Coordinates of C-alpha atoms in Angstrom, one line a residue:
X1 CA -61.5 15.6 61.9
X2 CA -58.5 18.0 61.3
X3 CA -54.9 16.9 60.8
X4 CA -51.8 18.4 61.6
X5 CA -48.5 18.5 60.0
X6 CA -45.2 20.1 59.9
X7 CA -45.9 20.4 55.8
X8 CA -48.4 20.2 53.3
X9 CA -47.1 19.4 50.1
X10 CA -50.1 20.1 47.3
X11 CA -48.9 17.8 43.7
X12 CA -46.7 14.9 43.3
X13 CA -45.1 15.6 40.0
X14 CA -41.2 16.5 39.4
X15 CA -41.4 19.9 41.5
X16 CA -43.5 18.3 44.3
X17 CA -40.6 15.7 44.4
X18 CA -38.5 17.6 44.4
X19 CA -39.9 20.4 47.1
X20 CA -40.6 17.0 49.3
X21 CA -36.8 16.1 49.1
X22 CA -35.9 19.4 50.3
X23 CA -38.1 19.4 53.2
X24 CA -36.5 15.8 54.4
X25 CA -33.2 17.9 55.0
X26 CA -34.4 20.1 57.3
X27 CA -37.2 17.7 58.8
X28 CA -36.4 15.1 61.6
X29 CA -37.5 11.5 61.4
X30 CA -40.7 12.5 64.4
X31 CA -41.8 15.2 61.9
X32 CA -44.8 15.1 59.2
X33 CA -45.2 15.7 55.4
X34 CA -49.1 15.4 54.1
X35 CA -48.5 14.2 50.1
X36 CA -51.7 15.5 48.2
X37 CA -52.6 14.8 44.4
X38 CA -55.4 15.2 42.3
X39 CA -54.5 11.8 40.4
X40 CA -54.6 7.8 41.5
X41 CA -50.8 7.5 41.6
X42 CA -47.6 10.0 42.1
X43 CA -46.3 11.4 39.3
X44 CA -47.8 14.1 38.0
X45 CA -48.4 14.5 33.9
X46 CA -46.6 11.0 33.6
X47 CA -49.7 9.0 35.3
X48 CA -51.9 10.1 32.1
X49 CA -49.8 11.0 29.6
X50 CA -49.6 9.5 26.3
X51 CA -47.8 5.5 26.8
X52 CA -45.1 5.9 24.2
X53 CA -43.8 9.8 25.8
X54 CA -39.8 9.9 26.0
X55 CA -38.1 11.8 28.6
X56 CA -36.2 14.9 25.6
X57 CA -32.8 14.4 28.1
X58 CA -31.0 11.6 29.8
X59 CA -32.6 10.1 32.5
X60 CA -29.9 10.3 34.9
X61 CA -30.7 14.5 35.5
X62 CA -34.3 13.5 35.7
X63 CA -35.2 13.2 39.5
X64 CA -35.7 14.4 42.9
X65 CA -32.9 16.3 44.3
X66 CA -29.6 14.3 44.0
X67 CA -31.1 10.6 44.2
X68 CA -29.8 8.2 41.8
X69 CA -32.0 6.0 39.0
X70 CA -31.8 2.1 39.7
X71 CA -32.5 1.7 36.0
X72 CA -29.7 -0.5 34.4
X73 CA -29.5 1.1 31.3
X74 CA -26.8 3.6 29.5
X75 CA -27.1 7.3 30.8
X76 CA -27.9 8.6 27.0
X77 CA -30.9 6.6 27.3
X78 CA -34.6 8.0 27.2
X79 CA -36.6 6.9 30.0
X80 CA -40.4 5.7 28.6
X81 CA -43.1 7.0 31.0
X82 CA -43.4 3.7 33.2
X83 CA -40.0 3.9 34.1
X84 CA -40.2 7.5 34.9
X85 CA -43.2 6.1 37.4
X86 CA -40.8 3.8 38.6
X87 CA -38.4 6.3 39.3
X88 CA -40.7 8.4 41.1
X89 CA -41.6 5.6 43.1
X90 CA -38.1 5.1 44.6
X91 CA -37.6 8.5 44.7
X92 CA -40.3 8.3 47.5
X93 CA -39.0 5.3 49.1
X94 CA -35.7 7.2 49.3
X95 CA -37.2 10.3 51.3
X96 CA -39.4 7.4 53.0
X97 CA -36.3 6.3 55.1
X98 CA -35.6 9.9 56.2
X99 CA -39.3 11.5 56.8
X100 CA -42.9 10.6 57.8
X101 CA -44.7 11.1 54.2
X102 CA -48.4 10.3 54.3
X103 CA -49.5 10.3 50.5
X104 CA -52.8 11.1 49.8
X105 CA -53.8 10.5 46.2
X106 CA -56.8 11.6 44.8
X107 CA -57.3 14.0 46.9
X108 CA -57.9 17.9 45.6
X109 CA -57.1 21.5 47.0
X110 CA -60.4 23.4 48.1
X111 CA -59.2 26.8 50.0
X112 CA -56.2 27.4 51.9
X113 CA -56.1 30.2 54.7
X114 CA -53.6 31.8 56.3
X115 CA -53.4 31.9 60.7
X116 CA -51.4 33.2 63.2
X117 CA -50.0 29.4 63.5
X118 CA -49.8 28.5 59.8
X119 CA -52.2 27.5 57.0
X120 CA -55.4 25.9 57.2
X121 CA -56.1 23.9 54.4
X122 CA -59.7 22.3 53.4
X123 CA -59.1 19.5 50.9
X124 CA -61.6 17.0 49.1
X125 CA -61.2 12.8 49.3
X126 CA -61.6 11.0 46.9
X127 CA -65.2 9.3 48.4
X128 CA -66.3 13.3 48.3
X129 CA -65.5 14.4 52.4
X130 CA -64.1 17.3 53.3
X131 CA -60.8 17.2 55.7
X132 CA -58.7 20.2 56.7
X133 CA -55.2 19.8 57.0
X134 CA -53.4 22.2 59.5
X135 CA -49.6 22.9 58.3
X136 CA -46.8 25.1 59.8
X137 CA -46.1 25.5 55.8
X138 CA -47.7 24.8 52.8
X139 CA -45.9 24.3 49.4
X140 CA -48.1 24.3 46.4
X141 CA -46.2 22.3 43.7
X142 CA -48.5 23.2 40.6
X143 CA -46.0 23.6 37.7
X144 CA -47.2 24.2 34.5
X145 CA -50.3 21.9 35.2
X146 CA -50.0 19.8 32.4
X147 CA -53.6 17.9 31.7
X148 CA -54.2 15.3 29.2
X149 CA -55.4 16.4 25.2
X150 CA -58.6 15.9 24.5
X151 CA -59.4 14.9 20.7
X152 CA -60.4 18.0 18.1
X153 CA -63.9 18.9 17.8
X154 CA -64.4 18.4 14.3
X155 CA -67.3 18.6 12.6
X156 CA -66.8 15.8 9.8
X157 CA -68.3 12.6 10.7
X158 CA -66.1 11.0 8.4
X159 CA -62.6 11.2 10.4
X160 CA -61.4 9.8 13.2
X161 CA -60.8 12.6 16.0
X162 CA -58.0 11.2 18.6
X163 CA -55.3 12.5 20.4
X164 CA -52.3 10.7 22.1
X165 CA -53.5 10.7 25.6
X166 CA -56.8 8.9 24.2
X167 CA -55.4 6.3 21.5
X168 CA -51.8 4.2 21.5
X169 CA -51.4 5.0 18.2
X170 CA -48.9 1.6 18.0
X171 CA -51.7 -0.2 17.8
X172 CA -55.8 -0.9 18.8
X173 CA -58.1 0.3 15.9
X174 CA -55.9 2.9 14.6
X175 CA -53.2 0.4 14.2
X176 CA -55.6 -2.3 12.2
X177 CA -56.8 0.7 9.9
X178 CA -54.9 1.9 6.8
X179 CA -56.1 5.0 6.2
X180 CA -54.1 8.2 6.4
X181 CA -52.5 9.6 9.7
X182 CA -52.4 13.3 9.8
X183 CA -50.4 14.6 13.2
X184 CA -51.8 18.2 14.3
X185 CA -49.1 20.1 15.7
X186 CA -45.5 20.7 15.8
X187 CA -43.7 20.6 19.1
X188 CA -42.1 17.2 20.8
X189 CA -45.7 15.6 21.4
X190 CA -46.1 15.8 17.5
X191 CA -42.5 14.5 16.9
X192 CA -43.2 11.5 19.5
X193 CA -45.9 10.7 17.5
X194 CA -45.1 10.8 14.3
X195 CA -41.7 9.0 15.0
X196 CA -43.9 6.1 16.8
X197 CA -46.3 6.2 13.9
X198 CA -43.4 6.1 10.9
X199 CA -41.4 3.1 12.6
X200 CA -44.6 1.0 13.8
X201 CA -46.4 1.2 10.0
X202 CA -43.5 1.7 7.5
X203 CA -44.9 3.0 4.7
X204 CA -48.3 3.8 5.9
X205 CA -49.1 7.6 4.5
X206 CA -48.4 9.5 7.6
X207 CA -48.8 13.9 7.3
X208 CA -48.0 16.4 9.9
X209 CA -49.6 20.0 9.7
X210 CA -47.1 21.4 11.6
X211 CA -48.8 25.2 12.7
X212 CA -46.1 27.8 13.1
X213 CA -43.3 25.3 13.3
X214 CA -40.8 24.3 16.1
X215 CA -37.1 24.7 16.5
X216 CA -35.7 22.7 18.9
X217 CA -32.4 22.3 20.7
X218 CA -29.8 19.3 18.9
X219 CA -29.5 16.8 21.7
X220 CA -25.9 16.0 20.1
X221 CA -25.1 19.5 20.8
X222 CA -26.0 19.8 24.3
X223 CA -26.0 15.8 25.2
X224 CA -22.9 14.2 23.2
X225 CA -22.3 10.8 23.9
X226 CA -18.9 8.7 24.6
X227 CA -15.7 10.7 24.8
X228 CA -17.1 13.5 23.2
X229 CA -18.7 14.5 26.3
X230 CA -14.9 15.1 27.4
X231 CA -13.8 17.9 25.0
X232 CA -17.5 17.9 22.8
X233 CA -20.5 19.4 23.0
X234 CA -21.8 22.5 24.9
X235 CA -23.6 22.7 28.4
X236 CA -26.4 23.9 29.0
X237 CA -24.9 26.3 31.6
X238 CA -22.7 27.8 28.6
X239 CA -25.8 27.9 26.7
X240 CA -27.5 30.0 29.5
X241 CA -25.1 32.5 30.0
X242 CA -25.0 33.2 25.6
X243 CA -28.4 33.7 25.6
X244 CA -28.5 36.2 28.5
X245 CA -25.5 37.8 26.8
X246 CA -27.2 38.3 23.7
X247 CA -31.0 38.8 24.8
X248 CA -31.7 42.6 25.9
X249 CA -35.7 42.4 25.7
X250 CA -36.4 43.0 22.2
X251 CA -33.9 41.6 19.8
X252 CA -35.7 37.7 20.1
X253 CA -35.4 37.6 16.5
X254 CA -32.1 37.5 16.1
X255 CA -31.0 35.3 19.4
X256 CA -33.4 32.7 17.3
X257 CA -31.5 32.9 14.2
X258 CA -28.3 32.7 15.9
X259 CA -29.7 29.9 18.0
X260 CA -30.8 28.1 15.2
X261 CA -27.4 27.8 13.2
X262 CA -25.3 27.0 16.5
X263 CA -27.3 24.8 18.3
X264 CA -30.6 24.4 16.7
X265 CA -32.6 21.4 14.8
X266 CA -36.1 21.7 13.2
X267 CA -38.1 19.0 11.0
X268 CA -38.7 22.5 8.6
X269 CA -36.7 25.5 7.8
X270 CA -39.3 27.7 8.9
X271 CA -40.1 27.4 12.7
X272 CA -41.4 30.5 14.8
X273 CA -41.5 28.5 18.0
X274 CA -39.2 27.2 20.3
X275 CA -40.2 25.8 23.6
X276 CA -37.0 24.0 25.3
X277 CA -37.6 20.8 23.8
X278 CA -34.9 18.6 22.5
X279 CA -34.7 16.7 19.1
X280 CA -31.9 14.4 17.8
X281 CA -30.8 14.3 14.0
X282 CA -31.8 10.4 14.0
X283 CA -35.6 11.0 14.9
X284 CA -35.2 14.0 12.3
X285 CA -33.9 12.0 9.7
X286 CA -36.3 9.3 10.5
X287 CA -39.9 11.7 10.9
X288 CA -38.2 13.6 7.7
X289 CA -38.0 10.6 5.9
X290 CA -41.5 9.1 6.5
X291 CA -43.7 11.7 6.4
X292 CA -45.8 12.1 2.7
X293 CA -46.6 16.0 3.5
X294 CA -45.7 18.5 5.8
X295 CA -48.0 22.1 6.1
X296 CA -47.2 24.7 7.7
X297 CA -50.4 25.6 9.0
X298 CA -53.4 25.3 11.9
X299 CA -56.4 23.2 11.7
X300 CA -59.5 24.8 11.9
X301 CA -61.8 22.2 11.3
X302 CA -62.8 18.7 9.3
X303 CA -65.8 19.0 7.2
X304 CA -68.2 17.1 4.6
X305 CA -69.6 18.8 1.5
X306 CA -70.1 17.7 -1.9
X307 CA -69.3 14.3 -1.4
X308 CA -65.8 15.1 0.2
X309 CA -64.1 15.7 3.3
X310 CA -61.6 18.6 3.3
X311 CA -59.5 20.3 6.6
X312 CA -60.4 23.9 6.5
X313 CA -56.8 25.8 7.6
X314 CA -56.6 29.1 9.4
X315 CA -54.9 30.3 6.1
X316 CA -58.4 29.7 4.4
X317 CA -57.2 26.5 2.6
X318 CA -58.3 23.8 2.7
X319 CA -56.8 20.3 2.3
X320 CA -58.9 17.2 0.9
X321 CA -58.8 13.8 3.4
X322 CA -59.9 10.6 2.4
X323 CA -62.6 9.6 4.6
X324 CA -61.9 7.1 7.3
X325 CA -58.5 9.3 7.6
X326 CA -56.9 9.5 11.8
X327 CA -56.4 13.4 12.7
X328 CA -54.4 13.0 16.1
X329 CA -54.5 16.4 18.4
X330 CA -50.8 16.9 19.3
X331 CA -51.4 20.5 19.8
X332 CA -49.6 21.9 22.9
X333 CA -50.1 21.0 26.5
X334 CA -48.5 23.4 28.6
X335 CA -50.6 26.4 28.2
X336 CA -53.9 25.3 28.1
X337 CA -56.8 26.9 30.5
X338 CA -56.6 29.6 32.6
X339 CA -54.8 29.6 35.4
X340 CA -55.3 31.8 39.0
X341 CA -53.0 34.4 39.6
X342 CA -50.8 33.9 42.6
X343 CA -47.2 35.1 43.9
X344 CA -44.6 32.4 44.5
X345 CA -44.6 33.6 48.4
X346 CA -47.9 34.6 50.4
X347 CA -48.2 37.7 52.7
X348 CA -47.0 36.0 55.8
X349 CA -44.6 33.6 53.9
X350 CA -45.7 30.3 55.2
X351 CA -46.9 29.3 51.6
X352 CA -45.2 28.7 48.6
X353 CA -46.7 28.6 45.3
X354 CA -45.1 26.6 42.0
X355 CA -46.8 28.1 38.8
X356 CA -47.1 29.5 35.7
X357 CA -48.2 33.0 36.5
X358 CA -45.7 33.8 39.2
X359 CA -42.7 32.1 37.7
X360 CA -39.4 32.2 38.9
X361 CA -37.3 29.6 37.2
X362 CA -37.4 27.7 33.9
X363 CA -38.2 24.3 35.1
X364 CA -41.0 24.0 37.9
X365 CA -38.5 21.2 39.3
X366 CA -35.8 24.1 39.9
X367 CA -38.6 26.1 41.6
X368 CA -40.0 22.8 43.5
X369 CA -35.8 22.4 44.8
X370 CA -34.8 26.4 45.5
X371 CA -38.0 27.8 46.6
X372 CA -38.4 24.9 49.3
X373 CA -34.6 25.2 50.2
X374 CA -35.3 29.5 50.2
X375 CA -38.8 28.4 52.6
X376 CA -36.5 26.6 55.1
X377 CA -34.0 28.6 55.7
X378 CA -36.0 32.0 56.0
X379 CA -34.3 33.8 53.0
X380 CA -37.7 33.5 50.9
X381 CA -38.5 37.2 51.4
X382 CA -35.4 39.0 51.6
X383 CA -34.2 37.6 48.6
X384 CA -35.4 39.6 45.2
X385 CA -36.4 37.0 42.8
X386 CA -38.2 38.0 39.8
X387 CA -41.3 37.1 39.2
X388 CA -42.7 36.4 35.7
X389 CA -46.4 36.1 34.3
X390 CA -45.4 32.9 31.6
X391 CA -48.8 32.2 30.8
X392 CA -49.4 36.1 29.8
X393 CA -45.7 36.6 28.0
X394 CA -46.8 33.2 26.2
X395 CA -50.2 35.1 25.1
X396 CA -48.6 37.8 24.4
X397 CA -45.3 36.4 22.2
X398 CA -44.6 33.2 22.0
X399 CA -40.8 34.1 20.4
X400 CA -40.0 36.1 23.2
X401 CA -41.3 33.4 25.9
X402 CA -38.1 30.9 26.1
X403 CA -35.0 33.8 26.2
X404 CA -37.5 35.4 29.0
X405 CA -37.1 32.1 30.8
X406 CA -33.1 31.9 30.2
X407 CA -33.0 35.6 31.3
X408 CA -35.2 34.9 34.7
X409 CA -33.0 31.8 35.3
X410 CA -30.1 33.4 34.8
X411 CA -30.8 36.5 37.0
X412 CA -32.8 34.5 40.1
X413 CA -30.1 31.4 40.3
X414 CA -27.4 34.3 40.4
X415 CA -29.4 35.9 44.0
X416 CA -29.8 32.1 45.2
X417 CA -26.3 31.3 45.0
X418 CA -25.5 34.4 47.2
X419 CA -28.3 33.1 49.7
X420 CA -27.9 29.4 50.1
X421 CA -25.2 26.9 51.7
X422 CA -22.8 25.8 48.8
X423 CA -24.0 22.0 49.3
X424 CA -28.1 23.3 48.0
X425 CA -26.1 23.1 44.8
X426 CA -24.3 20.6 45.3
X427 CA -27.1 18.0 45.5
X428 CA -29.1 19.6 42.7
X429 CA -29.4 16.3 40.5
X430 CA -31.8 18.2 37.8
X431 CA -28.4 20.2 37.0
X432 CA -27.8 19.3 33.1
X433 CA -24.1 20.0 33.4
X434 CA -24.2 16.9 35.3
X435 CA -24.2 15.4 31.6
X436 CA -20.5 15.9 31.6
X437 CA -17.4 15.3 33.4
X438 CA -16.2 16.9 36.7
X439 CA -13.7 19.1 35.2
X440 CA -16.2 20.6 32.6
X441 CA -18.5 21.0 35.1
X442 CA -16.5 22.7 37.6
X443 CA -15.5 25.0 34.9
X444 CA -18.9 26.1 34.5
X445 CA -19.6 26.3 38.0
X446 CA -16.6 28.7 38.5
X447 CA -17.7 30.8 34.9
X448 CA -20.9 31.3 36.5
X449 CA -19.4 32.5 40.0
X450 CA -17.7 35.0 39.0
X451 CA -19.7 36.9 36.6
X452 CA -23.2 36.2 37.9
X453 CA -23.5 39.5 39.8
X454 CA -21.5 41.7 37.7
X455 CA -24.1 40.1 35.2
X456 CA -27.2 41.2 37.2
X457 CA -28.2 44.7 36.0
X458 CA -28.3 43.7 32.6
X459 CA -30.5 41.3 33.3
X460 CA -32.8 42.8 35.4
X461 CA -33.1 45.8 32.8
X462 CA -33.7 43.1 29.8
X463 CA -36.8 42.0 32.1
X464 CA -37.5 45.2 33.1
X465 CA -38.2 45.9 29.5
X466 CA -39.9 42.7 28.4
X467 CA -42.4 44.5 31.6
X468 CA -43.0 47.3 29.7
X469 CA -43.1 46.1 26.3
X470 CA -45.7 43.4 26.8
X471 CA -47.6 45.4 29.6
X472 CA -47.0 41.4 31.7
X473 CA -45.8 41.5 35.4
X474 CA -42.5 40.7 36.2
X475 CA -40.4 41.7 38.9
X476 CA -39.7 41.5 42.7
X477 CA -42.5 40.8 45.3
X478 CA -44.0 44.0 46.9
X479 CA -43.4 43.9 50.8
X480 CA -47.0 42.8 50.8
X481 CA -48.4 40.2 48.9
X482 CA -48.6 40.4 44.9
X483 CA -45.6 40.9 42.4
X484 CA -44.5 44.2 41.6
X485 CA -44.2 46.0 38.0

């Protein structure tokens, strides 16, 4: 039995939210959205992330287009991941009252084909059957197709391998042991859990091998508090335009130091990594204070010989454990696997694809809100976003990865503003200015207006040349389908 629909909407995390929100302003009430996801529930990464994950910014800017949080709790604070499920859950109640939504959870993406009326798409149920879904569009909401960690294959028998997403480390048998804790990785999953770990078991010997290190962005910097976010602080939209001021393609080095002094925070002095996460100086302080060692490093493996266990270190050091010891796999989540290659638009333009290797936004939300509203008003094609390959940049140089993304941000919001109503941008809730008030905002807002296209060959010859430099593809769609450069 086939089903029809007006859209198919393929993932129910931030950027299928937020693509489904879009669609319920163009949509009438009599029209159809199919819902499709992989897992039991809505919410992407947050159904089977780790339990004690914290949003890294206030909750309020954390949604589906502009729809408000009915969480009674102050604007600074961190949403855990079951009210972020909660949230998601309204959210869809919200675009319940305005559209037909039939969820279908569980459910996987088989093929998807192109016709003269739309896309024909042959899906899996969760029982095994195979259903086809025929769609006027079809929006594929992948984002950076986060997946649980699995533990480290070690080859000691005398550790415990875990990772977050397998073992609450506030408690079960790692919390009834007292043997060492040593946290693998660097980046916020590492600082979650050491932070959980440090303020659960004071005094417990905690360690973090920390790889290449991570610099992160000082939430008092960017997310003040009280009256300072009247006259404190800086917004992220200031931020934005620095970095594509400063960045020209090859000079990442010394954007990072600059970004480090102004605006950055980092457990240690030497971090080569920086992936857009967000740190306060309390949880510094806090995982600074209660960690016993810190090594900069990467695990190789865990190994027994001569009557001791010792972590063999890509360096070719090794580090003696006492037996019985926790290594918890905090390693990094969003570039894991291999991922097809497909442009953000098809050939005939009735598909949309959210991912890593056509990117054209930072945030998979912002691509999940713009590309939808670009899809329904028919400007998809004719406008000339850049497309960029972040899972071969990332491959290719990591320091380079996150002032590509400012840069592509930068340069595609700059054509979108050109192309949409005023009021797209106007209910953009993910917005971090948002943070502060109407007059800063507004300042921003006007900033960005005025110099956003004198801005724009600058930026497309900074991307240009991270192209050519890192032989990755970025540029403008071809007038078939593919991504040019």
């Amino acid at each position: 039995m086939d089903d029809k629909c007006d859209v198919c909407i393929v993932g129910a995390g931030l950027a299928g939210l937020n693509a489904l929100f879009v669609a319920s302003r163009y949509l009438g009430r009599d029209q159809k959205v199919v819902l499709i996801d992989r897992r039991p529930a809505p919410g992407g990464m947050w159904v089977d992330t780790y339990p004690y994950v914290r949003l890294h910014q206030p909750h309020p800017m954390f949604t589906a287009g502009d729809i408000e949080w009915t969480l009674n709790k102050e604007p600074s604070h961190l949403a855990t991941r079951d009210e972020v499920l909660g949230h998601f859950a309204h959210c869809l109640d919200e675009i319940g009252n305005r559209i037909s939504v039939d969820e279908r959870y569980g459910w996987t993406l088989e093929a998807d084909e192109e016709t003269t009326d739309g896309v024909r798409i042959t899906c899996r149920t969760p029982s095994g059957e195979v259903r086809v879904i025929e769609a006027a569009k079809l929006i594929k909401a992948y984002g950076f197709r986060v997946t649980p960690n699995d533990p480290l294959p070690l080859t000691s028998t005398r550790v415990n391998s875990v990772s977050p997403d397998s073992c609450d480390v506030r408690g079960g048998e790692i919390g009834r042991s007292d043997t060492p804790v040593w946290v693998v990785g660097g980046g916020k999953t590492a600082m979650d859990t050491a932070h959980a770990l440090i303020t659960r078991y004071p005094g417990r010997e905690v360690n973090l091998v920390a790889g290449s290190g991570t610099m992160f962005s000082s939430r008092e910097h960017f997310f003040p508090d009280g009256a300072h976010r009247w006259w404190g602080g800086t917004t992220v939209s200031r931020l934005a335009r620095e970095i594509s001021q400063r960045f020209d393609g090859t000079n990442e080095d010394d954007v990072a130091a600059w970004f480090r002094v102004n605006h950055g925070i980092s457990l240690t002095p030497d971090c080569r990594n920086f992936l857009l996460g967000v740190l306060s100086e309390s949880e510094r302080r806090t995982i600074a204070a209660g960690l016993n060692h810190v090594i900069m490093d990467h695990v190789v493996d865990a190994v027994d010989r001569n009557g001791s266990t010792d972590l063999v270190l890509r360096s070719g050091a090794t580090r003696s454990v006492q037996p019985g010891s926790w290594i918890v796999n905090c390693t990094g989540y969003i570039t894991q696997g291999e991922h097809p290659d497909e442009p953000y638009m098809s050939a005939s333009g009735s598909t949309v694809s959210i991912n890593l290797r056509s990117a054209t936004l930072h945030f998979s939300s912002y691509g999940g809100y713009f590309l939808t509203h670009l899809l329904f008003l028919g400007r998809l094609r004719d406008v000339p976003l850049y497309a960029l390959d972040l899972q071969d940049l990332w491959s290719k140089s990591k320091p380079v990865l996150p002032y590509a993304m400012f840069m592509l941000a930068q340069h595609n919001l700059g054509l979108i503003a050109d192309a949409v109503p005023a009021r797209v941008f106007g209910e953009c809730g993910l917005d971090f200015d948002r943070w502060y008030p109407w007059h800063r905002r507004m300042a921003g807002t006007a900033r960005f207006m005025v110099t956003h296209r004198r801005e724009r060959a600058r930026q497309r010859r900074a991307l240009d040349t991270i192209r050519d430099r890192f032989e990755v593809r970025c540029g403008p769609l071809t007038a078939c389908a593919g991504v040019a450069g």
